[in-house]
Amino acid sequence: QLVESGGGLVQAGGSLRLSCAASGRTFSTYTIGWFRQAPGKEREFVASIRWSSGNTYYVDYADSVKGRFTISRDNAANTVYLQMNSLKPEDTAVYYCAAKFLGSSRTVTDWGSWGQGTQVTVSS
């Protein structure tokens, strides 16, 4: 089960930090991804963090957020974060986190578990 939080209304240039709390004893080995869906648009990949081995994780970002968003995880808290800086009006969307057991993907249909989403609105 995945539960997102941290969304809200922010002015352009501002910051928000989203959280994705997960349940499960093997959380540390799951890939967690963030996706977003704006009104009238398809859901799109934002970022992901994939376990490699030991304490090594790989991250991936969509070009549109690279350099502005940072994904991280706290395995002790079973939580993944998405720090969003320099927000733009075009970042306005419902943000979803998703979990995947093996590997990573930017394709929505490759992800099996989804949270309910949290709204992010960036005003100009």
Tab-separated table of N, CA and C in Angstrom:
chain	number	residue	atom	x	y	z
A	1	GLN	N	0.841	-1.192	0.000
A	1	GLN	CA	0.000	0.000	0.000
A	1	GLN	C	0.879	1.246	0.000
A	2	LEU	N	0.510	2.204	-0.835
A	2	LEU	CA	1.268	3.437	-0.970
A	2	LEU	C	0.368	4.617	-0.656
A	3	VAL	N	0.894	5.570	0.115
A	3	VAL	CA	0.123	6.746	0.486
A	3	VAL	C	0.970	7.981	0.264
A	4	GLU	N	0.502	8.865	-0.626
A	4	GLU	CA	1.223	10.105	-0.897
A	4	GLU	C	0.722	11.226	0.003
A	5	SER	N	1.605	12.177	0.255
A	5	SER	CA	1.230	13.374	1.006
A	5	SER	C	2.188	14.484	0.629
A	6	GLY	N	1.842	15.704	1.022
A	6	GLY	CA	2.737	16.834	0.829
A	6	GLY	C	2.362	17.776	-0.294
A	7	GLY	N	1.313	17.453	-1.030
A	7	GLY	CA	0.905	18.339	-2.099
A	7	GLY	C	0.306	19.628	-1.557
A	8	GLY	N	0.080	20.572	-2.458
A	8	GLY	CA	-0.511	21.833	-2.046
A	8	GLY	C	-0.404	22.873	-3.131
A	9	LEU	N	-0.670	24.115	-2.738
A	9	LEU	CA	-0.610	25.257	-3.641
A	9	LEU	C	0.655	26.049	-3.335
A	10	VAL	N	1.409	26.367	-4.371
A	10	VAL	CA	2.655	27.110	-4.205
A	10	VAL	C	2.833	28.055	-5.382
A	11	GLN	N	3.513	29.150	-5.157
A	11	GLN	CA	3.787	30.085	-6.243
A	11	GLN	C	4.949	29.585	-7.089
A	12	ALA	N	4.975	30.017	-8.314
A	12	ALA	CA	6.078	29.670	-9.200
A	12	ALA	C	7.401	30.063	-8.557
A	13	GLY	N	8.382	29.163	-8.682
A	13	GLY	CA	9.673	29.385	-8.047
A	13	GLY	C	9.781	28.789	-6.664
A	14	GLY	N	8.665	28.364	-6.109
A	14	GLY	CA	8.647	27.805	-4.771
A	14	GLY	C	9.004	26.330	-4.742
A	15	SER	N	8.884	25.752	-3.560
A	15	SER	CA	9.267	24.352	-3.351
A	15	SER	C	8.187	23.591	-2.594
A	16	LEU	N	8.156	22.297	-2.831
A	16	LEU	CA	7.316	21.373	-2.077
A	16	LEU	C	8.087	20.070	-1.931
A	17	ARG	N	7.784	19.334	-0.876
A	17	ARG	CA	8.338	17.995	-0.737
A	17	ARG	C	7.191	17.002	-0.591
A	18	LEU	N	7.131	16.080	-1.526
A	18	LEU	CA	6.125	15.027	-1.482
A	18	LEU	C	6.699	13.807	-0.775
A	19	SER	N	5.832	13.090	-0.095
A	19	SER	CA	6.219	11.852	0.580
A	19	SER	C	5.362	10.705	0.069
A	20	CYS	N	5.972	9.547	0.007
A	20	CYS	CA	5.265	8.318	-0.375
A	20	CYS	C	5.579	7.283	0.697
A	21	ALA	N	4.604	7.013	1.540
A	21	ALA	CA	4.781	6.039	2.618
A	21	ALA	C	4.291	4.681	2.148
A	22	ALA	N	5.130	3.666	2.358
A	22	ALA	CA	4.804	2.325	1.866
A	22	ALA	C	4.775	1.326	3.005
A	23	SER	N	4.007	0.288	2.842
A	23	SER	CA	3.979	-0.800	3.801
A	23	SER	C	4.647	-2.012	3.178
A	24	GLY	N	5.235	-2.865	4.005
A	24	GLY	CA	5.884	-4.065	3.480
A	24	GLY	C	7.285	-4.220	4.024
A	25	ARG	N	7.649	-5.438	4.331
A	25	ARG	CA	8.941	-5.692	4.950
A	25	ARG	C	10.096	-5.631	3.972
A	26	THR	N	9.825	-5.747	2.648
A	26	THR	CA	10.904	-5.739	1.666
A	26	THR	C	10.948	-4.425	0.911
A	27	PHE	N	10.520	-3.359	1.544
A	27	PHE	CA	10.442	-2.049	0.904
A	27	PHE	C	11.765	-1.643	0.285
A	28	SER	N	12.870	-1.919	0.953
A	28	SER	CA	14.169	-1.410	0.500
A	28	SER	C	14.562	-1.943	-0.869
A	29	THR	N	14.018	-3.080	-1.278
A	29	THR	CA	14.400	-3.659	-2.562
A	29	THR	C	13.458	-3.294	-3.703
A	30	TYR	N	12.395	-2.565	-3.391
A	30	TYR	CA	11.449	-2.162	-4.422
A	30	TYR	C	11.892	-0.874	-5.097
A	31	THR	N	11.620	-0.781	-6.376
A	31	THR	CA	11.773	0.472	-7.094
A	31	THR	C	10.536	1.315	-6.828
A	32	ILE	N	10.741	2.565	-6.488
A	32	ILE	CA	9.629	3.496	-6.275
A	32	ILE	C	9.728	4.597	-7.313
A	33	GLY	N	8.614	4.880	-7.915
A	33	GLY	CA	8.580	5.919	-8.929
A	33	GLY	C	7.546	6.992	-8.618
A	34	TRP	N	7.783	8.154	-9.167
A	34	TRP	CA	6.810	9.252	-9.110
A	34	TRP	C	6.344	9.538	-10.536
A	35	PHE	N	5.046	9.679	-10.678
A	35	PHE	CA	4.424	10.038	-11.941
A	35	PHE	C	3.485	11.209	-11.687
A	36	ARG	N	3.063	11.859	-12.743
A	36	ARG	CA	2.103	12.951	-12.576
A	36	ARG	C	1.136	12.968	-13.748
A	37	GLN	N	-0.029	13.502	-13.476
A	37	GLN	CA	-1.053	13.603	-14.499
A	37	GLN	C	-1.734	14.948	-14.398
A	38	ALA	N	-1.576	15.736	-15.443
A	38	ALA	CA	-2.225	17.044	-15.527
A	38	ALA	C	-3.586	16.872	-16.182
A	39	PRO	N	-4.506	17.811	-15.949
A	39	PRO	CA	-5.847	17.706	-16.551
A	39	PRO	C	-5.772	17.583	-18.060
A	40	GLY	N	-6.463	16.582	-18.581
A	40	GLY	CA	-6.523	16.388	-20.014
A	40	GLY	C	-5.288	15.763	-20.631
A	41	LYS	N	-4.349	15.366	-19.795
A	41	LYS	CA	-3.110	14.778	-20.313
A	41	LYS	C	-2.914	13.373	-19.752
A	42	GLU	N	-2.042	12.620	-20.390
A	42	GLU	CA	-1.733	11.284	-19.927
A	42	GLU	C	-0.788	11.346	-18.727
A	43	ARG	N	-0.839	10.281	-17.947
A	43	ARG	CA	0.077	10.185	-16.820
A	43	ARG	C	1.503	10.038	-17.356
A	44	GLU	N	2.455	10.744	-16.740
A	44	GLU	CA	3.820	10.722	-17.230
A	44	GLU	C	4.815	10.479	-16.106
A	45	PHE	N	5.924	9.895	-16.494
A	45	PHE	CA	7.011	9.600	-15.570
A	45	PHE	C	7.674	10.884	-15.089
A	46	VAL	N	8.036	10.911	-13.812
A	46	VAL	CA	8.742	12.053	-13.239
A	46	VAL	C	10.124	11.616	-12.744
A	47	ALA	N	10.161	10.612	-11.879
A	47	ALA	CA	11.430	10.176	-11.300
A	47	ALA	C	11.274	8.787	-10.708
A	48	SER	N	12.393	8.095	-10.540
A	48	SER	CA	12.359	6.790	-9.891
A	48	SER	C	13.669	6.555	-9.148
A	49	ILE	N	13.600	5.659	-8.163
A	49	ILE	CA	14.780	5.276	-7.416
A	49	ILE	C	14.767	3.763	-7.281
A	50	ARG	N	15.832	3.134	-7.763
A	50	ARG	CA	15.900	1.674	-7.879
A	50	ARG	C	17.049	1.136	-7.057
A	51	TRP	N	16.761	0.095	-6.315
A	51	TRP	CA	17.794	-0.570	-5.527
A	51	TRP	C	18.714	-1.364	-6.441
A	52	SER	N	20.018	-1.251	-6.191
A	52	SER	CA	20.986	-2.013	-6.972
A	52	SER	C	21.560	-3.144	-6.126
A	53	SER	N	22.305	-2.821	-5.092
A	53	SER	CA	22.860	-3.803	-4.175
A	53	SER	C	23.330	-3.065	-2.929
A	54	GLY	N	23.312	-3.767	-1.811
A	54	GLY	CA	23.741	-3.118	-0.583
A	54	GLY	C	22.971	-1.841	-0.346
A	55	ASN	N	23.702	-0.742	-0.243
A	55	ASN	CA	23.087	0.570	-0.044
A	55	ASN	C	23.156	1.427	-1.299
A	56	THR	N	23.318	0.780	-2.455
A	56	THR	CA	23.434	1.507	-3.719
A	56	THR	C	22.089	1.576	-4.426
A	57	TYR	N	21.695	2.778	-4.771
A	57	TYR	CA	20.455	3.009	-5.505
A	57	TYR	C	20.746	3.846	-6.743
A	58	TYR	N	19.980	3.583	-7.774
A	58	TYR	CA	20.071	4.383	-8.982
A	58	TYR	C	18.834	5.257	-9.099
A	59	VAL	N	19.020	6.478	-9.575
A	59	VAL	CA	17.898	7.381	-9.765
A	59	VAL	C	17.768	7.734	-11.241
A	60	ASP	N	16.562	8.090	-11.618
A	60	ASP	CA	16.270	8.462	-12.997
A	60	ASP	C	15.273	9.600	-12.953
A	61	TYR	N	15.431	10.558	-13.852
A	61	TYR	CA	14.560	11.724	-13.890
A	61	TYR	C	14.097	12.008	-15.320
A	62	ALA	N	12.888	12.478	-15.423
A	62	ALA	CA	12.435	13.004	-16.698
A	62	ALA	C	13.212	14.277	-16.998
A	63	ASP	N	13.442	14.536	-18.262
A	63	ASP	CA	14.205	15.722	-18.647
A	63	ASP	C	13.551	16.996	-18.132
A	64	SER	N	12.245	17.014	-18.067
A	64	SER	CA	11.523	18.222	-17.681
A	64	SER	C	11.742	18.610	-16.216
A	65	VAL	N	12.213	17.671	-15.389
A	65	VAL	CA	12.396	17.978	-13.970
A	65	VAL	C	13.848	17.855	-13.525
A	66	LYS	N	14.696	17.376	-14.410
A	66	LYS	CA	16.102	17.172	-14.044
A	66	LYS	C	16.730	18.488	-13.603
A	67	GLY	N	17.432	18.434	-12.479
A	67	GLY	CA	18.059	19.640	-11.943
A	67	GLY	C	17.159	20.431	-11.015
A	68	ARG	N	15.863	20.123	-10.994
A	68	ARG	CA	14.931	20.832	-10.118
A	68	ARG	C	14.333	19.902	-9.051
A	69	PHE	N	14.115	18.652	-9.412
A	69	PHE	CA	13.517	17.670	-8.504
A	69	PHE	C	14.591	16.689	-8.037
A	70	THR	N	14.430	16.220	-6.806
A	70	THR	CA	15.329	15.218	-6.250
A	70	THR	C	14.524	14.124	-5.565
A	71	ILE	N	14.778	12.882	-5.955
A	71	ILE	CA	14.123	11.748	-5.324
A	71	ILE	C	15.076	11.110	-4.327
A	72	SER	N	14.549	10.713	-3.183
A	72	SER	CA	15.372	10.076	-2.159
A	72	SER	C	14.496	9.116	-1.368
A	73	ARG	N	15.144	8.286	-0.559
A	73	ARG	CA	14.352	7.332	0.218
A	73	ARG	C	14.952	7.138	1.592
A	74	ASP	N	14.077	6.850	2.545
A	74	ASP	CA	14.462	6.520	3.909
A	74	ASP	C	13.878	5.142	4.180
A	75	ASN	N	14.702	4.125	4.030
A	75	ASN	CA	14.190	2.758	4.165
A	75	ASN	C	13.731	2.455	5.588
A	76	ALA	N	14.360	3.067	6.570
A	76	ALA	CA	13.933	2.842	7.950
A	76	ALA	C	12.512	3.331	8.173
A	77	ALA	N	12.126	4.360	7.437
A	77	ALA	CA	10.786	4.926	7.556
A	77	ALA	C	9.853	4.431	6.454
A	78	ASN	N	10.358	3.530	5.592
A	78	ASN	CA	9.556	3.035	4.456
A	78	ASN	C	8.945	4.193	3.667
A	79	THR	N	9.747	5.193	3.393
A	79	THR	CA	9.237	6.394	2.739
A	79	THR	C	10.187	6.858	1.641
A	80	VAL	N	9.600	7.277	0.544
A	80	VAL	CA	10.335	7.906	-0.549
A	80	VAL	C	9.867	9.350	-0.659
A	81	TYR	N	10.793	10.244	-0.911
A	81	TYR	CA	10.501	11.666	-1.000
A	81	TYR	C	10.763	12.188	-2.408
A	82	LEU	N	10.032	13.216	-2.768
A	82	LEU	CA	10.300	13.950	-3.999
A	82	LEU	C	10.386	15.423	-3.618
A	83	GLN	N	11.606	15.931	-3.586
A	83	GLN	CA	11.833	17.343	-3.305
A	83	GLN	C	11.724	18.098	-4.616
A	84	MET	N	10.810	19.042	-4.665
A	84	MET	CA	10.550	19.784	-5.894
A	84	MET	C	10.887	21.249	-5.663
A	85	ASN	N	11.895	21.726	-6.379
A	85	ASN	CA	12.325	23.117	-6.280
A	85	ASN	C	12.082	23.828	-7.594
A	86	SER	N	12.131	25.144	-7.552
A	86	SER	CA	11.952	25.971	-8.752
A	86	SER	C	10.710	25.536	-9.527
A	87	LEU	N	9.631	25.388	-8.820
A	87	LEU	CA	8.406	24.890	-9.445
A	87	LEU	C	7.869	25.862	-10.480
A	88	LYS	N	7.275	25.288	-11.520
A	88	LYS	CA	6.715	26.053	-12.624
A	88	LYS	C	5.224	25.745	-12.740
A	89	PRO	N	4.459	26.640	-13.332
A	89	PRO	CA	3.024	26.342	-13.514
A	89	PRO	C	2.780	25.031	-14.259
A	90	GLU	N	3.662	24.681	-15.165
A	90	GLU	CA	3.497	23.429	-15.924
A	90	GLU	C	3.764	22.186	-15.080
A	91	ASP	N	4.220	22.351	-13.852
A	91	ASP	CA	4.355	21.214	-12.936
A	91	ASP	C	3.034	20.886	-12.233
A	92	THR	N	2.026	21.710	-12.452
A	92	THR	CA	0.719	21.470	-11.845
A	92	THR	C	0.145	20.144	-12.330
A	93	ALA	N	-0.194	19.269	-11.386
A	93	ALA	CA	-0.702	17.940	-11.722
A	93	ALA	C	-1.037	17.201	-10.433
A	94	VAL	N	-1.696	16.065	-10.598
A	94	VAL	CA	-1.803	15.113	-9.493
A	94	VAL	C	-0.569	14.229	-9.570
A	95	TYR	N	0.131	14.109	-8.456
A	95	TYR	CA	1.360	13.327	-8.397
A	95	TYR	C	1.070	11.994	-7.711
A	96	TYR	N	1.523	10.928	-8.351
A	96	TYR	CA	1.309	9.576	-7.854
A	96	TYR	C	2.654	8.896	-7.601
A	97	CYS	N	2.722	8.101	-6.553
A	97	CYS	CA	3.875	7.224	-6.427
A	97	CYS	C	3.443	5.808	-6.773
A	98	ALA	N	4.410	5.029	-7.217
A	98	ALA	CA	4.152	3.668	-7.669
A	98	ALA	C	5.315	2.780	-7.261
A	99	ALA	N	5.043	1.488	-7.142
A	99	ALA	CA	6.070	0.533	-6.726
A	99	ALA	C	6.219	-0.566	-7.769
A	100	LYS	N	7.458	-1.022	-7.890
A	100	LYS	CA	7.780	-2.069	-8.859
A	100	LYS	C	8.844	-2.949	-8.236
A	101	PHE	N	8.684	-4.275	-8.353
A	101	PHE	CA	9.604	-5.162	-7.658
A	101	PHE	C	10.963	-5.258	-8.333
A	102	LEU	N	10.998	-5.442	-9.632
A	102	LEU	CA	12.264	-5.636	-10.326
A	102	LEU	C	12.477	-4.555	-11.371
A	103	GLY	N	13.681	-4.018	-11.390
A	103	GLY	CA	14.046	-3.063	-12.414
A	103	GLY	C	13.293	-1.759	-12.296
A	104	SER	N	13.357	-0.979	-13.343
A	104	SER	CA	12.664	0.291	-13.384
A	104	SER	C	12.139	0.520	-14.792
A	105	SER	N	11.267	1.477	-14.909
A	105	SER	CA	10.662	1.759	-16.201
A	105	SER	C	10.051	3.142	-16.168
A	106	ARG	N	9.985	3.768	-17.328
A	106	ARG	CA	9.288	5.046	-17.455
A	106	ARG	C	7.868	4.841	-17.993
A	107	THR	N	7.499	3.591	-18.221
A	107	THR	CA	6.196	3.269	-18.803
A	107	THR	C	5.175	3.015	-17.703
A	108	VAL	N	4.079	3.739	-17.749
A	108	VAL	CA	3.065	3.669	-16.699
A	108	VAL	C	2.561	2.247	-16.487
A	109	THR	N	2.322	1.538	-17.546
A	109	THR	CA	1.715	0.206	-17.452
A	109	THR	C	2.659	-0.854	-16.892
A	110	ASP	N	3.917	-0.517	-16.715
A	110	ASP	CA	4.874	-1.470	-16.134
A	110	ASP	C	4.839	-1.472	-14.609
A	111	TRP	N	4.082	-0.557	-14.028
A	111	TRP	CA	4.054	-0.418	-12.575
A	111	TRP	C	2.772	-1.007	-12.014
A	112	GLY	N	2.902	-1.839	-10.962
A	112	GLY	CA	1.743	-2.596	-10.492
A	112	GLY	C	0.984	-1.981	-9.340
A	113	SER	N	1.653	-1.228	-8.476
A	113	SER	CA	1.005	-0.675	-7.289
A	113	SER	C	1.057	0.846	-7.337
A	114	TRP	N	-0.072	1.452	-7.021
A	114	TRP	CA	-0.183	2.915	-7.108
A	114	TRP	C	-0.825	3.485	-5.850
A	115	GLY	N	-0.409	4.705	-5.504
A	115	GLY	CA	-1.082	5.430	-4.449
A	115	GLY	C	-2.289	6.175	-5.011
A	116	GLN	N	-2.945	6.935	-4.142
A	116	GLN	CA	-4.172	7.617	-4.544
A	116	GLN	C	-3.902	8.980	-5.175
A	117	GLY	N	-2.682	9.480	-5.037
A	117	GLY	CA	-2.299	10.748	-5.641
A	117	GLY	C	-2.417	11.926	-4.689
A	118	THR	N	-1.636	12.960	-4.965
A	118	THR	CA	-1.698	14.202	-4.199
A	118	THR	C	-1.585	15.369	-5.178
A	119	GLN	N	-2.418	16.366	-4.996
A	119	GLN	CA	-2.502	17.484	-5.937
A	119	GLN	C	-1.404	18.503	-5.666
A	120	VAL	N	-0.729	18.891	-6.733
A	120	VAL	CA	0.245	19.979	-6.682
A	120	VAL	C	-0.221	21.057	-7.663
A	121	THR	N	-0.378	22.269	-7.153
A	121	THR	CA	-0.805	23.389	-7.980
A	121	THR	C	0.209	24.509	-7.854
A	122	VAL	N	0.742	24.930	-8.990
A	122	VAL	CA	1.738	25.990	-9.014
A	122	VAL	C	1.123	27.203	-9.703
A	123	SER	N	1.008	28.291	-8.985
A	123	SER	CA	0.413	29.505	-9.549
A	123	SER	C	1.493	30.397	-10.143
A	124	SER	N	1.107	31.119	-11.172
A	124	SER	CA	2.076	31.990	-11.859
A	124	SER	C	2.095	33.379	-11.257
